[in-house]
GROMACS .gro file of C-alpha atoms in nm:
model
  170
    1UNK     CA    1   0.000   0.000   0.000
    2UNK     CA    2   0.273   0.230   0.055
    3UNK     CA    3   0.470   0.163  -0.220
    4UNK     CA    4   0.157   0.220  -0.466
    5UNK     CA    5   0.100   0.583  -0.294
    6UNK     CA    6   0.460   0.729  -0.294
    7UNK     CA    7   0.479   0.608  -0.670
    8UNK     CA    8   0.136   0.783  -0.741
    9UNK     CA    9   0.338   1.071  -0.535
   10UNK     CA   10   0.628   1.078  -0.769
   11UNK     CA   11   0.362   1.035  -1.129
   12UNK     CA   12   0.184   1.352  -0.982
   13UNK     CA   13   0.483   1.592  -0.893
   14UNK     CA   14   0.670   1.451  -1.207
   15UNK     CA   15   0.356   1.544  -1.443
   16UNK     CA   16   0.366   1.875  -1.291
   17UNK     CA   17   0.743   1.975  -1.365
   18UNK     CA   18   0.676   1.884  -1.715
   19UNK     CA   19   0.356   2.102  -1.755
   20UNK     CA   20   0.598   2.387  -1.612
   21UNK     CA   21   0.814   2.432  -1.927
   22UNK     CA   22   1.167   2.617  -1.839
   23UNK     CA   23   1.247   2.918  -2.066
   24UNK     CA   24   1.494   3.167  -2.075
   25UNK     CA   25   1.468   3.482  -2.218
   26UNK     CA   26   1.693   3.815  -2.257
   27UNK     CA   27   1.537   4.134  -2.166
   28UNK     CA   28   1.693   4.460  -2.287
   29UNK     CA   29   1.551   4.788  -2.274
   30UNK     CA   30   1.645   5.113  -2.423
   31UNK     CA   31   1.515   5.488  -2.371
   32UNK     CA   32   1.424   5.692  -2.655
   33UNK     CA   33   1.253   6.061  -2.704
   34UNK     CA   34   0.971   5.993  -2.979
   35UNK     CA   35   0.881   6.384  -3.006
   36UNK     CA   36   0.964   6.763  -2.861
   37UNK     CA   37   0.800   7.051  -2.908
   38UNK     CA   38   0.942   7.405  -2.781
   39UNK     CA   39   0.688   7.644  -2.661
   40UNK     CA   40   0.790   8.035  -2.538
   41UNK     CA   41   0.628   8.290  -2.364
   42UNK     CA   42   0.634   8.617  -2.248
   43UNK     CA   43   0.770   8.513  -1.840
   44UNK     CA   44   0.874   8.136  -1.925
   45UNK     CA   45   0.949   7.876  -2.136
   46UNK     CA   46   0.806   7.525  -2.215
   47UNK     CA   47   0.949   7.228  -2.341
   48UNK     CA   48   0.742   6.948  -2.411
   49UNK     CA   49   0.880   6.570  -2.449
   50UNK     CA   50   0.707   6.237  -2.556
   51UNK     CA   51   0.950   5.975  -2.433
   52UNK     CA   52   0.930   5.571  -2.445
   53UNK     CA   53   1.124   5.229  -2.448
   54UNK     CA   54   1.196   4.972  -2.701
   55UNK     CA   55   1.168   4.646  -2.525
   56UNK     CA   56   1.397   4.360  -2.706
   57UNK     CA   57   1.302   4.010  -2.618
   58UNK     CA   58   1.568   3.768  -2.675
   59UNK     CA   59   1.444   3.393  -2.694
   60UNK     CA   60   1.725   3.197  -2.523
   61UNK     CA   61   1.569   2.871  -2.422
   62UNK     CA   62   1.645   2.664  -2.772
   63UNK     CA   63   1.303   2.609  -2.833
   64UNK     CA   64   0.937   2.807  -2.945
   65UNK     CA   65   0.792   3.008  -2.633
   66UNK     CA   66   0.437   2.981  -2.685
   67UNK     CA   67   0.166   3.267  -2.565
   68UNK     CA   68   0.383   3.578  -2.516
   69UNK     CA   69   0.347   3.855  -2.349
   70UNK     CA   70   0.506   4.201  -2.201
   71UNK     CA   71   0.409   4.369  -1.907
   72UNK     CA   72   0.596   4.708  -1.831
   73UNK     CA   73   0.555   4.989  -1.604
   74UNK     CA   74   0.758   5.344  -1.638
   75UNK     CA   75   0.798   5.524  -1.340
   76UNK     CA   76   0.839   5.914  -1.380
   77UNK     CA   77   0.812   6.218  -1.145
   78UNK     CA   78   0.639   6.515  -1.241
   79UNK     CA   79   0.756   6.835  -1.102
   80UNK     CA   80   0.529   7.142  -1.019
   81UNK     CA   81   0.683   7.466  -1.109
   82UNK     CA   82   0.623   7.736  -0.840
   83UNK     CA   83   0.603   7.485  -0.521
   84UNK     CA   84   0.901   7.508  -0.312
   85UNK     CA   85   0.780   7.187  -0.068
   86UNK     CA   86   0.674   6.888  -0.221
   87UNK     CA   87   0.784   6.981  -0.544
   88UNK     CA   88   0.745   6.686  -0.760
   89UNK     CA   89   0.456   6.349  -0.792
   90UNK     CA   90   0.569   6.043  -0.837
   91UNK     CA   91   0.367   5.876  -1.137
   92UNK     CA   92   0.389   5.559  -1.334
   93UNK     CA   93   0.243   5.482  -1.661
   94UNK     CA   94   0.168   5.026  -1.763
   95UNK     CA   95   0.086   4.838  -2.025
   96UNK     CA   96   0.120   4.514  -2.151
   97UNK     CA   97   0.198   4.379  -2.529
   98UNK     CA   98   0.128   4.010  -2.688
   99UNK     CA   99   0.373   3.881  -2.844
  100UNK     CA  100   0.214   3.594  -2.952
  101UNK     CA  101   0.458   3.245  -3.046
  102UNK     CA  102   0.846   3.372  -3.017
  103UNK     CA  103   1.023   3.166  -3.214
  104UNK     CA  104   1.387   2.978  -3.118
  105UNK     CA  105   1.648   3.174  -3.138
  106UNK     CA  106   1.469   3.493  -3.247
  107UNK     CA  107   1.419   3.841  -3.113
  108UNK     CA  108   1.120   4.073  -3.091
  109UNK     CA  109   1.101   4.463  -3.034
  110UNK     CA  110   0.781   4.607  -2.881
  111UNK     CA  111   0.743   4.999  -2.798
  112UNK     CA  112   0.584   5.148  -2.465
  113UNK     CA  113   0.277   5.386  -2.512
  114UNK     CA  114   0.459   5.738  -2.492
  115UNK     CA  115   0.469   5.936  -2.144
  116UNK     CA  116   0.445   6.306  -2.145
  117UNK     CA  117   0.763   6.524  -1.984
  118UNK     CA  118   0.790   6.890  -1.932
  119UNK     CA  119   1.008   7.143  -1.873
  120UNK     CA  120   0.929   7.441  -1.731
  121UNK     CA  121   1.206   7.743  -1.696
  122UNK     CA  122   1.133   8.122  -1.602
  123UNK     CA  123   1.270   8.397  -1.841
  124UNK     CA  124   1.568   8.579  -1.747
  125UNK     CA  125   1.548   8.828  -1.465
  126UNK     CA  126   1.219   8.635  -1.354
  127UNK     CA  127   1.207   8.460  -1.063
  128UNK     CA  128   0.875   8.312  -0.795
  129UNK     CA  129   0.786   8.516  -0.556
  130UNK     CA  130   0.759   8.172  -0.329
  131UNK     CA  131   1.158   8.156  -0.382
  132UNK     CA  132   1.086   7.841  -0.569
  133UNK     CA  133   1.364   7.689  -0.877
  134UNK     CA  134   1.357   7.904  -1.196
  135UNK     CA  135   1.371   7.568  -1.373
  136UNK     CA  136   1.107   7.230  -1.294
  137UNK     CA  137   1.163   6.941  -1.532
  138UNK     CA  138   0.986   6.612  -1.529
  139UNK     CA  139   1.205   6.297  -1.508
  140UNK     CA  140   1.202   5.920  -1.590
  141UNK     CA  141   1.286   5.732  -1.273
  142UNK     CA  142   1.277   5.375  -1.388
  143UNK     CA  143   1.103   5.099  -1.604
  144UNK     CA  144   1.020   4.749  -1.459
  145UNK     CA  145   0.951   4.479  -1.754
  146UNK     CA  146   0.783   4.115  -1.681
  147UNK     CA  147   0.772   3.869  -1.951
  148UNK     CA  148   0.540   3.574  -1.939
  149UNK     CA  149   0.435   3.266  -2.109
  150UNK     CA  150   0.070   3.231  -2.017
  151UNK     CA  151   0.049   3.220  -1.655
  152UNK     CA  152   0.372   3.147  -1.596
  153UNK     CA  153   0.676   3.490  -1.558
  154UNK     CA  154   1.005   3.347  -1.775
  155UNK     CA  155   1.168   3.644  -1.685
  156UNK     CA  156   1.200   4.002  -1.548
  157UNK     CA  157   1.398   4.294  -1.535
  158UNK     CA  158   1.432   4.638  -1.384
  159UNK     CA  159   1.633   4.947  -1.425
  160UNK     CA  160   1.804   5.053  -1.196
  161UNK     CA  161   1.767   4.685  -1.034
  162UNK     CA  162   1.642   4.794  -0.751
  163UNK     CA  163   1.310   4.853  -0.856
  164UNK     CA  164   1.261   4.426  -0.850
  165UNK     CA  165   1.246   4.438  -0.518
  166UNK     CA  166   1.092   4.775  -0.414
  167UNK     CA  167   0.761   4.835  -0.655
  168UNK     CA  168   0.523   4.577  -0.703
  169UNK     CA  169   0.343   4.478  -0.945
  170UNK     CA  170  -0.061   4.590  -1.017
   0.00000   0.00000   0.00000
């Protein structure tokens, strides 16, 4: 009797680890400004950025990866111009991507939707009466980039790395 329920044991668990395929996949990401449009004024100046990633998957597991897809999530912080506390809000911007069947030994390149960064900058000889910075400018803090295979993550990555640990996912 015991013998028949530790093999019946080992057939479950081993049917299990096969159903849970083991992929590998690269994950490279790279920053790039999409548009820009200058604006002036009479007291300041505007400067108005549409910024994104291209996401390279790199399929390194020798075989087809089956049921693709990207999640992402930018994180940015927004700054206020004329607030001397509290001067910026930190924001993030997700989305995910299907890939679809990603073929051995083949790459794919997907695009984030665009996020929207300004700059903000006082004329010369003007200046906040609040004795706030002449100058706010909106930045990109990080992205964070899961990659899955139907339910299942083959791989992740974050820059700077720290952001694994520290945000979480939605």
């Amino acid at each position: 009797m015991r013998a028949g329920a530790s093999f019946l044991l080992v057939l479950i668990f081993a049917t299990f680890t096969h159903a849970q395929e083991n992929y590998r996949v690269g994950i490279t990401c790279q920053k790039k400004r999409l548009e820009v449009e200058r604006i002036r004024g009479d007291t300041k100046r505007k400067v108005e950025e549409k910024w994104g990633y291209a996401i390279t998957i790199a399929n390194q597991s020798f075989k087809d990866v089956p049921d693709v897809q990207v999640d992402y999530i930018i994180f940015y912080k927004t700054a206020i111009p004329g607030r001397v506390e509290n001067a910026t809000r930190d924001k993030r911007s997700s989305g995910t991507k299907p890939v679809g069947l990603l073929k051995n030994n083949t790459s794919f390149v997907c695009e984030t939707d665009p996020i929207d960064l300004t700059t903000t900058q006082l004329n010369a000889n003007r200046y906040y009466v609040t004795g706030a910075k002449a100058i706010a400018k909106d930045v990109i803090t990080g992205v964070k980039v899961r990659v899955k295979s139907g339910d299942q993550v083959i791989g992740e990555f974050a820059d700077p790395p720290g952001l694994k640990s520290s945000e979480k996912w939605n």
